[in-house]
XYZ file of C-alpha atoms in Angstrom:
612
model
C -3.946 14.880 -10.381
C -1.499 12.203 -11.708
C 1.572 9.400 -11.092
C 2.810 9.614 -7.305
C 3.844 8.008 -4.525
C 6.793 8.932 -1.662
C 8.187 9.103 -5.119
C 6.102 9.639 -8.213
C 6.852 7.285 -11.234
C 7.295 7.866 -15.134
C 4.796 6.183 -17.479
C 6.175 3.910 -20.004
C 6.906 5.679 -23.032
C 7.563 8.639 -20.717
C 5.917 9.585 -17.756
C 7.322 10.305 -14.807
C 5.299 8.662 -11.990
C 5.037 9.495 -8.646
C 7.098 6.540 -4.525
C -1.228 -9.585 7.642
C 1.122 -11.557 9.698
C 3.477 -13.135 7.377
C 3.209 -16.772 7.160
C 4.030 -19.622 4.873
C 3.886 -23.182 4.230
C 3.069 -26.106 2.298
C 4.567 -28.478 -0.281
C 5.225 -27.543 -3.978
C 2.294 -28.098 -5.860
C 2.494 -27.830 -9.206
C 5.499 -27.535 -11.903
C 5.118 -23.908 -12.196
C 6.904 -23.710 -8.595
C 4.098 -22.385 -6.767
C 4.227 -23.390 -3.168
C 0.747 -24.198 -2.229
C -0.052 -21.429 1.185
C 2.934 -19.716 0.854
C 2.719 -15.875 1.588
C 4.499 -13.120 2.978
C 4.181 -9.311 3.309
C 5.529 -6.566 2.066
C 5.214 -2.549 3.332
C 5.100 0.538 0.913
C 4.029 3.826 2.431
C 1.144 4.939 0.433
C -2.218 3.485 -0.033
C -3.296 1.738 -3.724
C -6.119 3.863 -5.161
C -6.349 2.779 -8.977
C -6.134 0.016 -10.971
C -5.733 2.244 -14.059
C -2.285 3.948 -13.782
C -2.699 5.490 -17.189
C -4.533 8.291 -15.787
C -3.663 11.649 -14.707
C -5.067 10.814 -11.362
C -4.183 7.362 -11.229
C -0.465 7.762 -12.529
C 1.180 6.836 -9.114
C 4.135 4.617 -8.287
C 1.942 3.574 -5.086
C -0.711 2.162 -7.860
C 1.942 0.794 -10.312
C 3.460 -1.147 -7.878
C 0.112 -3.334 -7.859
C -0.600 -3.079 -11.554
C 2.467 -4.125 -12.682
C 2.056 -7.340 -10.669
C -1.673 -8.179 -11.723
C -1.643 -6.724 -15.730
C 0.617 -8.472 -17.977
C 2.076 -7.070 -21.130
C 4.432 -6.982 -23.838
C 7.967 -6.235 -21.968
C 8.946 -4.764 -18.986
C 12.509 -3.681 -17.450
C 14.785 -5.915 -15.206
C 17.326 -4.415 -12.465
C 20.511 -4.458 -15.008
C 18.432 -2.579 -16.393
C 17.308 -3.741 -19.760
C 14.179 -3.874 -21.509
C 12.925 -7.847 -21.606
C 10.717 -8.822 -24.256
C 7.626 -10.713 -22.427
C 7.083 -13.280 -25.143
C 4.990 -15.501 -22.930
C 2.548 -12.855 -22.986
C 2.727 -11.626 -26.904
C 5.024 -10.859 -29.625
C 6.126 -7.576 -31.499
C 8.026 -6.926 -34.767
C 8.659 -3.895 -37.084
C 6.967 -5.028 -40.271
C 7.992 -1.417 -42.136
C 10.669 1.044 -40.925
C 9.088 3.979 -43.204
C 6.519 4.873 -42.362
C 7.088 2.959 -38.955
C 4.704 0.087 -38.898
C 4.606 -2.576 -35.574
C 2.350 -5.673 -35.505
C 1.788 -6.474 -31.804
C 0.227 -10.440 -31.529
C -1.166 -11.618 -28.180
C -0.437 -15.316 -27.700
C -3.353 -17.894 -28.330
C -3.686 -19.231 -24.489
C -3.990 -15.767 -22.812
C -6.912 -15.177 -21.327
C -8.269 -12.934 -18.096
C -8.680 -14.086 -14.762
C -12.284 -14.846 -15.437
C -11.536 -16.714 -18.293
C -12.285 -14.004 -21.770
C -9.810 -14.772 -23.954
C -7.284 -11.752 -24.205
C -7.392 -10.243 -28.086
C -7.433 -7.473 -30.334
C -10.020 -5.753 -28.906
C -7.936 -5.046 -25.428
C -5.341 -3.845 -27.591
C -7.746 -1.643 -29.645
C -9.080 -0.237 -26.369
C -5.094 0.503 -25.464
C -5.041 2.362 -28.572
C -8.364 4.302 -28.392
C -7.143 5.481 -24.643
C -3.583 6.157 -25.136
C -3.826 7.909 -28.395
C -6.885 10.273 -27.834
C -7.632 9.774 -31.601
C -11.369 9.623 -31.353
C -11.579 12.044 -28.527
C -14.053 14.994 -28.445
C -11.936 17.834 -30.687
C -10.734 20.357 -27.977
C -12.568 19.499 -24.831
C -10.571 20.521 -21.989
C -11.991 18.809 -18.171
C -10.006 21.411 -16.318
C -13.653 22.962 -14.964
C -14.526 19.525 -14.230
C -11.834 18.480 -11.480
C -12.450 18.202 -8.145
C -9.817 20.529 -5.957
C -9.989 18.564 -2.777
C -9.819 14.766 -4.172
C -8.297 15.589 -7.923
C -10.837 13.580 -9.528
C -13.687 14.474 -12.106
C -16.649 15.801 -10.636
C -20.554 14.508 -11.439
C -20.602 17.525 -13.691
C -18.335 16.062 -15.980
C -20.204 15.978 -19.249
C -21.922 12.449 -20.467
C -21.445 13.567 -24.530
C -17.998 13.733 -24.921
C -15.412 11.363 -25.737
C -12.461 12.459 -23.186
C -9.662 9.551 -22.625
C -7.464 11.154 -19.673
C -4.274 9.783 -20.534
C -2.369 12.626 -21.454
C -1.953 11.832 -24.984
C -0.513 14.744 -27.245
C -0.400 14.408 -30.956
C 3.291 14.870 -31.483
C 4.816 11.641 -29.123
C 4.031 8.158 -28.865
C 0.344 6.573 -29.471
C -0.557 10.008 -30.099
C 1.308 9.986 -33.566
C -1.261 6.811 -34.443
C -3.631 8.580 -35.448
C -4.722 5.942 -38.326
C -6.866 2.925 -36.676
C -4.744 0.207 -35.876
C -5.842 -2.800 -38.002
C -6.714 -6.328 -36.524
C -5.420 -9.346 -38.182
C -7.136 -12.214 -39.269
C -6.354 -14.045 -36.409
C -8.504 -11.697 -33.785
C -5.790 -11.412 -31.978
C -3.490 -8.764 -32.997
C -3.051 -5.248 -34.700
C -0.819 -3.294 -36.634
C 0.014 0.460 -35.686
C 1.455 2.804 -38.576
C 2.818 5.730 -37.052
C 2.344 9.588 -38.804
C 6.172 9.629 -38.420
C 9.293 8.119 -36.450
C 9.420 7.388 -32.905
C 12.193 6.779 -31.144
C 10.691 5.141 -28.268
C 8.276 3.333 -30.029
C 8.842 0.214 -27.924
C 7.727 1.696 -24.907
C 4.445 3.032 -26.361
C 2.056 0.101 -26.236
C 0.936 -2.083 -23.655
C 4.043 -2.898 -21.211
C 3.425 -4.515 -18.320
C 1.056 -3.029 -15.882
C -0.834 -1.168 -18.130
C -3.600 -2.930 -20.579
C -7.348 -3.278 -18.708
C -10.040 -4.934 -20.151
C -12.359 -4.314 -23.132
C -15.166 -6.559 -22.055
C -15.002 -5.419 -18.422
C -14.744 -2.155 -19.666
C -17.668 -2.798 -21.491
C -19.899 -4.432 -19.250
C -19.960 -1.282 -17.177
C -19.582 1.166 -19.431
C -22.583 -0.444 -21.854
C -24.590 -1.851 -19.571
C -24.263 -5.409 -21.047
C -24.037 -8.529 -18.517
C -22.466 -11.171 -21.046
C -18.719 -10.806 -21.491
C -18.053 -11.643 -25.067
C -21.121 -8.867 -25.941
C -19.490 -6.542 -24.048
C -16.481 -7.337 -26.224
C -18.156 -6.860 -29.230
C -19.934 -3.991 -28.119
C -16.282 -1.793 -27.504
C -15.024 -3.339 -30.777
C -17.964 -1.597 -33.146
C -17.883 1.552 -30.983
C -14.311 2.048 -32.368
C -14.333 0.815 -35.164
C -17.213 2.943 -36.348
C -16.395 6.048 -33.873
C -19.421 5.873 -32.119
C -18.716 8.808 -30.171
C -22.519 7.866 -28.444
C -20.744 4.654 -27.054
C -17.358 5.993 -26.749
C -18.678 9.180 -24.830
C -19.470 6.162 -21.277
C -16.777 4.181 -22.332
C -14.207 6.819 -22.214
C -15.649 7.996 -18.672
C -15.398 4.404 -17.357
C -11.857 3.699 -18.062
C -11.029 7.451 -16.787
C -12.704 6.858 -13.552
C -14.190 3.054 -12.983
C -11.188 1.240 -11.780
C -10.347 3.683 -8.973
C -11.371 2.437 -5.295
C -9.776 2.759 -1.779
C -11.098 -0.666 -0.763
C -12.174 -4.332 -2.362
C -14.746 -3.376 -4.695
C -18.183 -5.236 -4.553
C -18.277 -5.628 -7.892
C -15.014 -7.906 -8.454
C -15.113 -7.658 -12.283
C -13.230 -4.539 -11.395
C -9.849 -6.676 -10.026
C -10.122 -8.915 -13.532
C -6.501 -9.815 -13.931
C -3.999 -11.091 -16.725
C -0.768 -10.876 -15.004
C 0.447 -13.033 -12.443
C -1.846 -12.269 -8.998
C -4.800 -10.556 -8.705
C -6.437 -8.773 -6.094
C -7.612 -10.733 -3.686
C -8.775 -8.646 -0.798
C -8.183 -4.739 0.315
C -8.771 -3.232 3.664
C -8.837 0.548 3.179
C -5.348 2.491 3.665
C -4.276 -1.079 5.345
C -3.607 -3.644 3.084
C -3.777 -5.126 -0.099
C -3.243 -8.896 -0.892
C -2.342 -10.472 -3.746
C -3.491 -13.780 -4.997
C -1.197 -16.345 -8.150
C -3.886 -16.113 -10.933
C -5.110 -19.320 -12.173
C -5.839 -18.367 -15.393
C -1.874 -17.082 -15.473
C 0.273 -19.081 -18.133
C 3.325 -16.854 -18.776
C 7.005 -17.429 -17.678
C 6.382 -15.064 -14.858
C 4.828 -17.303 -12.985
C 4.908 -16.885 -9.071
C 6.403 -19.197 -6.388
C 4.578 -17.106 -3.649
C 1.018 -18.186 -3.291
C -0.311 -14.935 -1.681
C 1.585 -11.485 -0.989
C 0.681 -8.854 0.843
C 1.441 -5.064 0.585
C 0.792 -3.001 3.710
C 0.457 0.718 3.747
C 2.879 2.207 6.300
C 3.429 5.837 5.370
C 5.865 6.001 8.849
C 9.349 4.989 7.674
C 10.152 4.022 11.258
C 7.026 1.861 11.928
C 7.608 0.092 8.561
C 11.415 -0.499 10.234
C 9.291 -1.344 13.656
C 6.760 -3.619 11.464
C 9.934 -5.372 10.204
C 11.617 -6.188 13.450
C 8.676 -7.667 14.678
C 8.338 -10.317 12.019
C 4.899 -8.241 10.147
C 6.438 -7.780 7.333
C 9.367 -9.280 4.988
C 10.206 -6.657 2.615
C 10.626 -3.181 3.590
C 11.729 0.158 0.986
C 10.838 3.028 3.347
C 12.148 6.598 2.398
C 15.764 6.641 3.586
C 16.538 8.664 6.618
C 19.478 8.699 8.916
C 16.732 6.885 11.726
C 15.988 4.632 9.841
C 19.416 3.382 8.458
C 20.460 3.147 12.312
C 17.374 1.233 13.333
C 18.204 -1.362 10.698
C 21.816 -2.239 11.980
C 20.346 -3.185 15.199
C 17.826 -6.547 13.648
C 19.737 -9.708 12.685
C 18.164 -11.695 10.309
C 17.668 -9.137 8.098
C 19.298 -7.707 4.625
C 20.075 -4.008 3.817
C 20.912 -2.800 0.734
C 21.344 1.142 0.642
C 22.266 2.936 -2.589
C 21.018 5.891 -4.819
C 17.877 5.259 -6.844
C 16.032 6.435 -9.935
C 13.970 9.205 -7.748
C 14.254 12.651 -7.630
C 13.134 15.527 -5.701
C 12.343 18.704 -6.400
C 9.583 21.507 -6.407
C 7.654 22.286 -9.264
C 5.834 26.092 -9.156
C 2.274 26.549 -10.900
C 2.457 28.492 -13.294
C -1.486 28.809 -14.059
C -4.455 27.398 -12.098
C -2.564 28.195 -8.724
C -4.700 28.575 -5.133
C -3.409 31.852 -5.181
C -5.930 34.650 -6.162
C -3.323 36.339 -8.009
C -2.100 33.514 -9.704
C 1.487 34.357 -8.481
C 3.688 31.893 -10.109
C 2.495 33.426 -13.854
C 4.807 36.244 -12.712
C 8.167 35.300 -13.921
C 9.772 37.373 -11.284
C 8.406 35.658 -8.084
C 8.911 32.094 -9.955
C 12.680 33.662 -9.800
C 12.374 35.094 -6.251
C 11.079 31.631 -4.933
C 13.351 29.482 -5.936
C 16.202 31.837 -4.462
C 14.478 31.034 -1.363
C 14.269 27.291 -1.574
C 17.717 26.003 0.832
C 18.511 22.894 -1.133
C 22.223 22.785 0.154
C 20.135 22.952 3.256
C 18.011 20.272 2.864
C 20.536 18.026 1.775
C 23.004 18.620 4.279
C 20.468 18.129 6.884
C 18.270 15.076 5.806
C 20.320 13.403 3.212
C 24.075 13.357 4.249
C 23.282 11.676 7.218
C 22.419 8.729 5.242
C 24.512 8.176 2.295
C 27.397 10.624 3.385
C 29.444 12.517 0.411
C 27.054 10.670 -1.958
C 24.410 13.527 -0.885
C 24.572 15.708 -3.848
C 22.472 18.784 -5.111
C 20.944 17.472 -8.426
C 21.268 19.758 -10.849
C 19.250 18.716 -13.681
C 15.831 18.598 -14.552
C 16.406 15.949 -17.101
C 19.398 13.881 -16.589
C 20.652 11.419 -13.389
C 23.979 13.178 -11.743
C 27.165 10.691 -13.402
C 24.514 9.696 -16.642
C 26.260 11.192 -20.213
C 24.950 14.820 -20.523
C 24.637 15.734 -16.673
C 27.986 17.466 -16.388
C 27.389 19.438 -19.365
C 23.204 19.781 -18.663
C 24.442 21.609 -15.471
C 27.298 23.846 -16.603
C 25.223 25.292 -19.473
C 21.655 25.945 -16.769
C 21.535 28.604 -13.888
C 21.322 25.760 -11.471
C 24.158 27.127 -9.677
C 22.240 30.286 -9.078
C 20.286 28.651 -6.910
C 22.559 26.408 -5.208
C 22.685 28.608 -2.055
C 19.840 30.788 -0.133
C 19.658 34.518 -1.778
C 17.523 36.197 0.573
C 18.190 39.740 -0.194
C 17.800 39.047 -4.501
C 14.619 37.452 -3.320
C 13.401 40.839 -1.843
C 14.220 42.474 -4.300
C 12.305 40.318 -7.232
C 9.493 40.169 -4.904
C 9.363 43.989 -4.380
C 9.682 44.509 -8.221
C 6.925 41.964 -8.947
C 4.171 44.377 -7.582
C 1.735 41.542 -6.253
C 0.065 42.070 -2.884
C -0.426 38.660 -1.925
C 2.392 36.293 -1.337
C 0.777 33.654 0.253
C 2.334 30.101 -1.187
C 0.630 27.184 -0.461
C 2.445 24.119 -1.038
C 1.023 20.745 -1.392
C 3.282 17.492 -0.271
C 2.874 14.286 1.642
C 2.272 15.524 5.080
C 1.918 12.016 6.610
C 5.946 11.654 5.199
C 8.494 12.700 7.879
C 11.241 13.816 5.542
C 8.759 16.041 3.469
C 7.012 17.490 7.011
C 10.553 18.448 7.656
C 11.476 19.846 4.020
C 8.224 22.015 4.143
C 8.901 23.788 7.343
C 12.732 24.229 6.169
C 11.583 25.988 2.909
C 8.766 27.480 4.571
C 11.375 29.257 7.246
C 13.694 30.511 4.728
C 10.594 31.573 2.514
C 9.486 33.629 5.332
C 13.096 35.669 5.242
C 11.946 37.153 2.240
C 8.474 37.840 2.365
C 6.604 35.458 1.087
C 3.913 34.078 3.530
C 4.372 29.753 2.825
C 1.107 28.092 3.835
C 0.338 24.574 4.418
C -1.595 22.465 1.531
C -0.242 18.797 2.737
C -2.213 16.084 2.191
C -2.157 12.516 2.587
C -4.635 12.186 -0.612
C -1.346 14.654 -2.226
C -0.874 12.008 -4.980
C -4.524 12.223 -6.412
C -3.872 16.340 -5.790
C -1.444 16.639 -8.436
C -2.275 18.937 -11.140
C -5.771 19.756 -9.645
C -6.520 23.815 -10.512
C -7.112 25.163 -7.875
C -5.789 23.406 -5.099
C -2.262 24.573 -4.390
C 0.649 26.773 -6.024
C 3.907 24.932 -5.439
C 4.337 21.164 -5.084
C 7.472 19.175 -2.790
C 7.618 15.509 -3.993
C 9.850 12.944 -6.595
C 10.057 11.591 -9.783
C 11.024 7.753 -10.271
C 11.437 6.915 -13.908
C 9.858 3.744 -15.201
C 12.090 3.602 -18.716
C 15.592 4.538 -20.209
C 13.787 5.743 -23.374
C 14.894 9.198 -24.061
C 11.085 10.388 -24.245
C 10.850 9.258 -20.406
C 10.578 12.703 -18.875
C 9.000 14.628 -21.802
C 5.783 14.303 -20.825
C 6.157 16.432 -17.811
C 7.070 19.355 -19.963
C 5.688 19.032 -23.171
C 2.146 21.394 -23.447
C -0.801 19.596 -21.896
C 1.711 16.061 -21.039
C 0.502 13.442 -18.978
C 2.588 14.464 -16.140
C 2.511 18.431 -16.971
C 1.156 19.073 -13.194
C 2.059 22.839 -13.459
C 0.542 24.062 -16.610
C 3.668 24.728 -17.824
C 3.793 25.622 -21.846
C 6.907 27.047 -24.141
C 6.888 26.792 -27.705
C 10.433 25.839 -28.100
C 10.651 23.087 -25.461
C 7.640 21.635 -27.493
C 9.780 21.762 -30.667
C 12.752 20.216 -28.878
C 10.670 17.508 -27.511
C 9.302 17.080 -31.111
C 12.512 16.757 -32.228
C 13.674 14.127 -29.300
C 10.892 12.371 -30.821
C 12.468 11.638 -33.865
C 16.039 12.241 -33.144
C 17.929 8.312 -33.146
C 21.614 9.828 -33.004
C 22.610 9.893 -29.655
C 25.071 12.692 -29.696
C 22.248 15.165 -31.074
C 19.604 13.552 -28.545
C 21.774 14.980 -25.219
C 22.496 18.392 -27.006
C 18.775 18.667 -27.164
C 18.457 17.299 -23.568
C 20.879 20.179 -22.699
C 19.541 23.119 -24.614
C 16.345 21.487 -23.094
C 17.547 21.747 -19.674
C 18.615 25.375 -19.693
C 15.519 26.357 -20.943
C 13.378 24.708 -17.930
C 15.919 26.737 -15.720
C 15.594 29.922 -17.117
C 11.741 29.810 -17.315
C 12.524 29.333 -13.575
C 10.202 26.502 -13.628
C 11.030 25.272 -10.118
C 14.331 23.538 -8.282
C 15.315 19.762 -8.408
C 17.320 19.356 -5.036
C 18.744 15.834 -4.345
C 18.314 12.038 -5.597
C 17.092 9.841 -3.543
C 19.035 7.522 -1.248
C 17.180 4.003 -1.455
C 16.979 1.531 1.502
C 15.732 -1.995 0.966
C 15.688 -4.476 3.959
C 14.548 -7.961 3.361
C 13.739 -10.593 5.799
C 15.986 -13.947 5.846
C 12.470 -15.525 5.218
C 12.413 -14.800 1.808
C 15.178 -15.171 -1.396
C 15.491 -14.026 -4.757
C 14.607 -9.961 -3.879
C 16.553 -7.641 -5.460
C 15.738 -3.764 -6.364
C 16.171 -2.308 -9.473
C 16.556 1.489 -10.193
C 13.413 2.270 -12.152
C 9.765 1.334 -11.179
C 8.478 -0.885 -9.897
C 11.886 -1.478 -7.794
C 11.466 -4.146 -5.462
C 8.599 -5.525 -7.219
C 10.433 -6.248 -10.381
C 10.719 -9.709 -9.627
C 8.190 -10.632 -7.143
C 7.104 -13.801 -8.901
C 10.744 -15.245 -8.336
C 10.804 -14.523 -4.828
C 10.501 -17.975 -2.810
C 9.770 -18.538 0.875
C 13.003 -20.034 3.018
C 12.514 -23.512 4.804
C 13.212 -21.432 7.815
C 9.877 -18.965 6.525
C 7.599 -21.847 6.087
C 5.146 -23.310 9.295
């Protein structure tokens, strides 16, 4: 249950998450650049399925792809990469190094698409959410997740206060425990933090991210006027009314997720620079310039279009016949070849920020005996897993020498700390097949039932064909790999229950150092497995706080070796990225974190030769 996609992305302050007909025209219609029935389309291969990516379930590049283009906030990344301040949107300063203390001010024009002014209390909201500070005291919704859709169940209890964004109390919001105070002006707040943070500018409210308090209200409440609404979620935390928080909490956990265009179109209420215009289920989602929009980012493009097309090859097809302008399928040797035989096209291939790899379960597995809580067969199955393989076969093709086992859980290969990160791990143990030490572990691990099931995107043809090449060599040694792929696999993630090992990528959203913690840090928004060691904890407390950035890779390394000897599953190759862009349409350019080719999309521009 949490942030996927082909690839899955990583939250802001750390969380790895998980990857029409075009047609244009018109004149220029306003200053802003807008070109008045301009559109085109775009193609990613996974359906959009929540407007809140700040979930567990809803943590998916496939969703923050769409978010980041309809919710604005108070930075984002470009493609140097480099953080950029959004000061259209809002302002930030440090007014007190010790203890940390950050005044975030929303600008006096903002307001949502339906015309609320955006203020304090969307920002308290943030806080309430991402910091878990009023939450129900050790309330755990484990029993409360549905195995076959990863979302909460109607048994989910209506007394509790339960935010589900992963917060823990030793990294980011969660060391704001204190409530943030408003200023005078209604329209910011000041955070004081229990201690340092070294990410601290990643923490609050970036771009894609911030959903809003009267909406949230409305629904939650059961109050029709907006500005009561407001009101209403401003006194409920402000006075911890766990009564009100308890449906509040529940509706910003589970009320923005839908598969289609919701009836009720409060639920598409925008600040960024489109909105959500109209959504055909697992076909399409379009994109509309807000009106109420009055930040820097303001589109060119009237209307764009995002097309599901899980088939790398039809998205290639799709492109060749003019359906759609922008295309970033998962790279495979097919596809690169397809591409060199359209003109009027663009290809840019290179390595990106994703990852693959296979994380094991190491509670809450499908298995009846649990079998990834036994150390031994953790060990045994990743001796079985034929990355070499795998990249040789599905990878090489593609990029050529560039294919590379990666060897790290935590750093890039050719980033500061991988060479190191991998000499001091057991990565190399596992760099070829070991059939006959996987017998052996297996044999010495006494369980009787080695049945495996894995969980990955079985409508993806690279992953169909990674599953049956681990599944084969699994097989060699005993263990009996079964089949739990799923094209719902992103909303799957970290459901109990529903699988024991899980085949997809990681695609960082940030540079901060915390980026990746999450995934391993006890109960982390992006802890999938149910993983837990004291001293990774303390290291990742101490990454926290650590600014010197000689002593923050030593951590990352001693880090590292850790997650390798807890055998805590394989990474096996990063991912080769192919972006082909239509002639139609300028200004596109990919960057290597999240969102990648939607970094920019409100400078793209339609070509004279595009336009009817």
């Amino acid at each position: 249950m949490k942030r996927i996609s082909a690839a899955v992305a990583i939250t802001a302050v750390g969380a790895l998450a998980i990857s029409g007909c075009a047609a244009g025209g018109g004149d220029n219609n306003d200053d802003s650049g807008l070109v008045e029935g301009s559109s085109i389309t775009a193609a990613w291969n996974q359906a959009f399925y929540s407007m809140n990516g700040n979930t567990s379930f809803g943590n998916a590049t496939a969703n923050n792809n769409i978010n980041y283009l309809v919710l604005d906030g108070f930075n984002y990344y470009n493609n140097v990469p480099e953080l950029v301040q959004n000061t259209s949107f809002g302002t930030y300063e440090v007014v007190s190094e010790d203890p940390l203390t950050v005044t975030y001010t929303i600008n006096e024009d903002k307001k949502w698409s339906d015309g609320t002014p955006i203020d304090a209390t969307d920002l308290l909201l943030y806080w309430a959410a991402e910091s878990r500070a009023l939450d129900t005291p050790d309330f755990d919704p484990a029993d409360f997740t549905d195995p076959e859709t990863g979302e909460f169940t109607d048994a989910f209890p209506t007394d509790v206060v339960y935010f589900d964004s992963g917060a823990t109390p030793t990294s980011g919001l969660g060391l704001v425990t204190e409530q943030p105070e408003i200023g005078e002006d209604g329209r910011s707040v000041t955070l004081t933090y229990d201690q340092p943070f070294v990410d601290w500018e990643l923490t609050f409210a970036t771009m894609g991210e911030m959903l809003p308090a009267h909406i949230v209200g409305k629904k939650a409440l059961d109050i029709d006027d907006n500005e009561e609404a407001k009101q209403a979620v401003l006194d409920a935390i402000e006075n911890n009314d766990a009564e009100a928080l308890a449906p509040i909490s529940s509706f910003w956990n589970s009320g923005f997720n839908f598969t289609e265009m919701p009836e009720d179109t409060d639920l598409v209420v925008s600040s960024g620079p489109y909105q959500i215009s109209d959504y055909v289920a697992d076909q399409f989602v379009t994109l509309t310039a807000n009106p109420e929009y009055t930040g820097d980012n303001a589109p060119n493009i009237e209307e764009i279009t995002i097309r599901f097309i899980p088939d790398p090859l039809a998205a290639v097809q799709a492109l060749e016949n003019g359906e759609v302008d922008i295309i970033q399928p998962q790279a495979t040797a097919d596809i690169t070849a397809a591409l060199e035989d359209i003109e009027g096209i663009t290809v840019d291939t290179s390595l990106g920020g994703t990852y693959e790899h296979v994380d094991l379960q190491f509670d809450n597995g499908k298995n009846p005996e649990n079998i990834f809580s036994n150390p031994q067969v953790r060990e045994a199955f990743m001796k079985v897993i034929p990355r070499q393989e795998i990249v040789d076969t599905l990878i090489k093709p593609i990029i050529g020498d560039d294919a590379i086992l990666r060897d790290s859980q935590l750093f890039v290969p050719g980033a500061e700390g991988y060479d190191e990160a991998a000499a001091a791990n057991t990565s190399a143990d596992y760099a070829e097949v070991d059939i006959e030490g996987a017998k052996a572990l297996l044999a010495e691990s006494g369980v009787t039932d080695t049945s495996v099931c894995i969980l990955y995107a079985s409508n993806n043809p690279r992953r169909v064909n990674e599953f049956a090449l681990i599944q084969a060599s699994a097989a060699e040694a005993g263990f009996e790999v079964t089949d739990c792929g799923s094209e719902e696999w992103g909303g799957l993630l970290g459901t109990p229950g529903a699988y024991d090992a899980s085949l997809f990528g990681w695609q960082s959203t940030s540079l901060g150092v915390t980026n990746s913690l999450p995934t391993f840090e006890t109960g982390g928004i992006n802890n999938l497995n149910f993983y837990s060691n004291s001293e990774v904890d303390d290291i990742i407390s101490q990454l926290n706080t650590e600014f010197d950035e000689q002593a923050k890779i030593d951590l990352q390394v001693e880090l590292d070796r850790l997650l390798w000897e807890d055998f805590y599953g394989v990474t096996i190759f990063q991912f080769p990225e192919v972006t082909a862009i239509s002639d139609r349409v300028t200004n596109v350019t990919s960057s290597i974190l999240a969102p990648t080719v939607f970094w920019n999309a409100w400078d793209w521009e339609v070509t004279d030769a595009g336009t009817e």
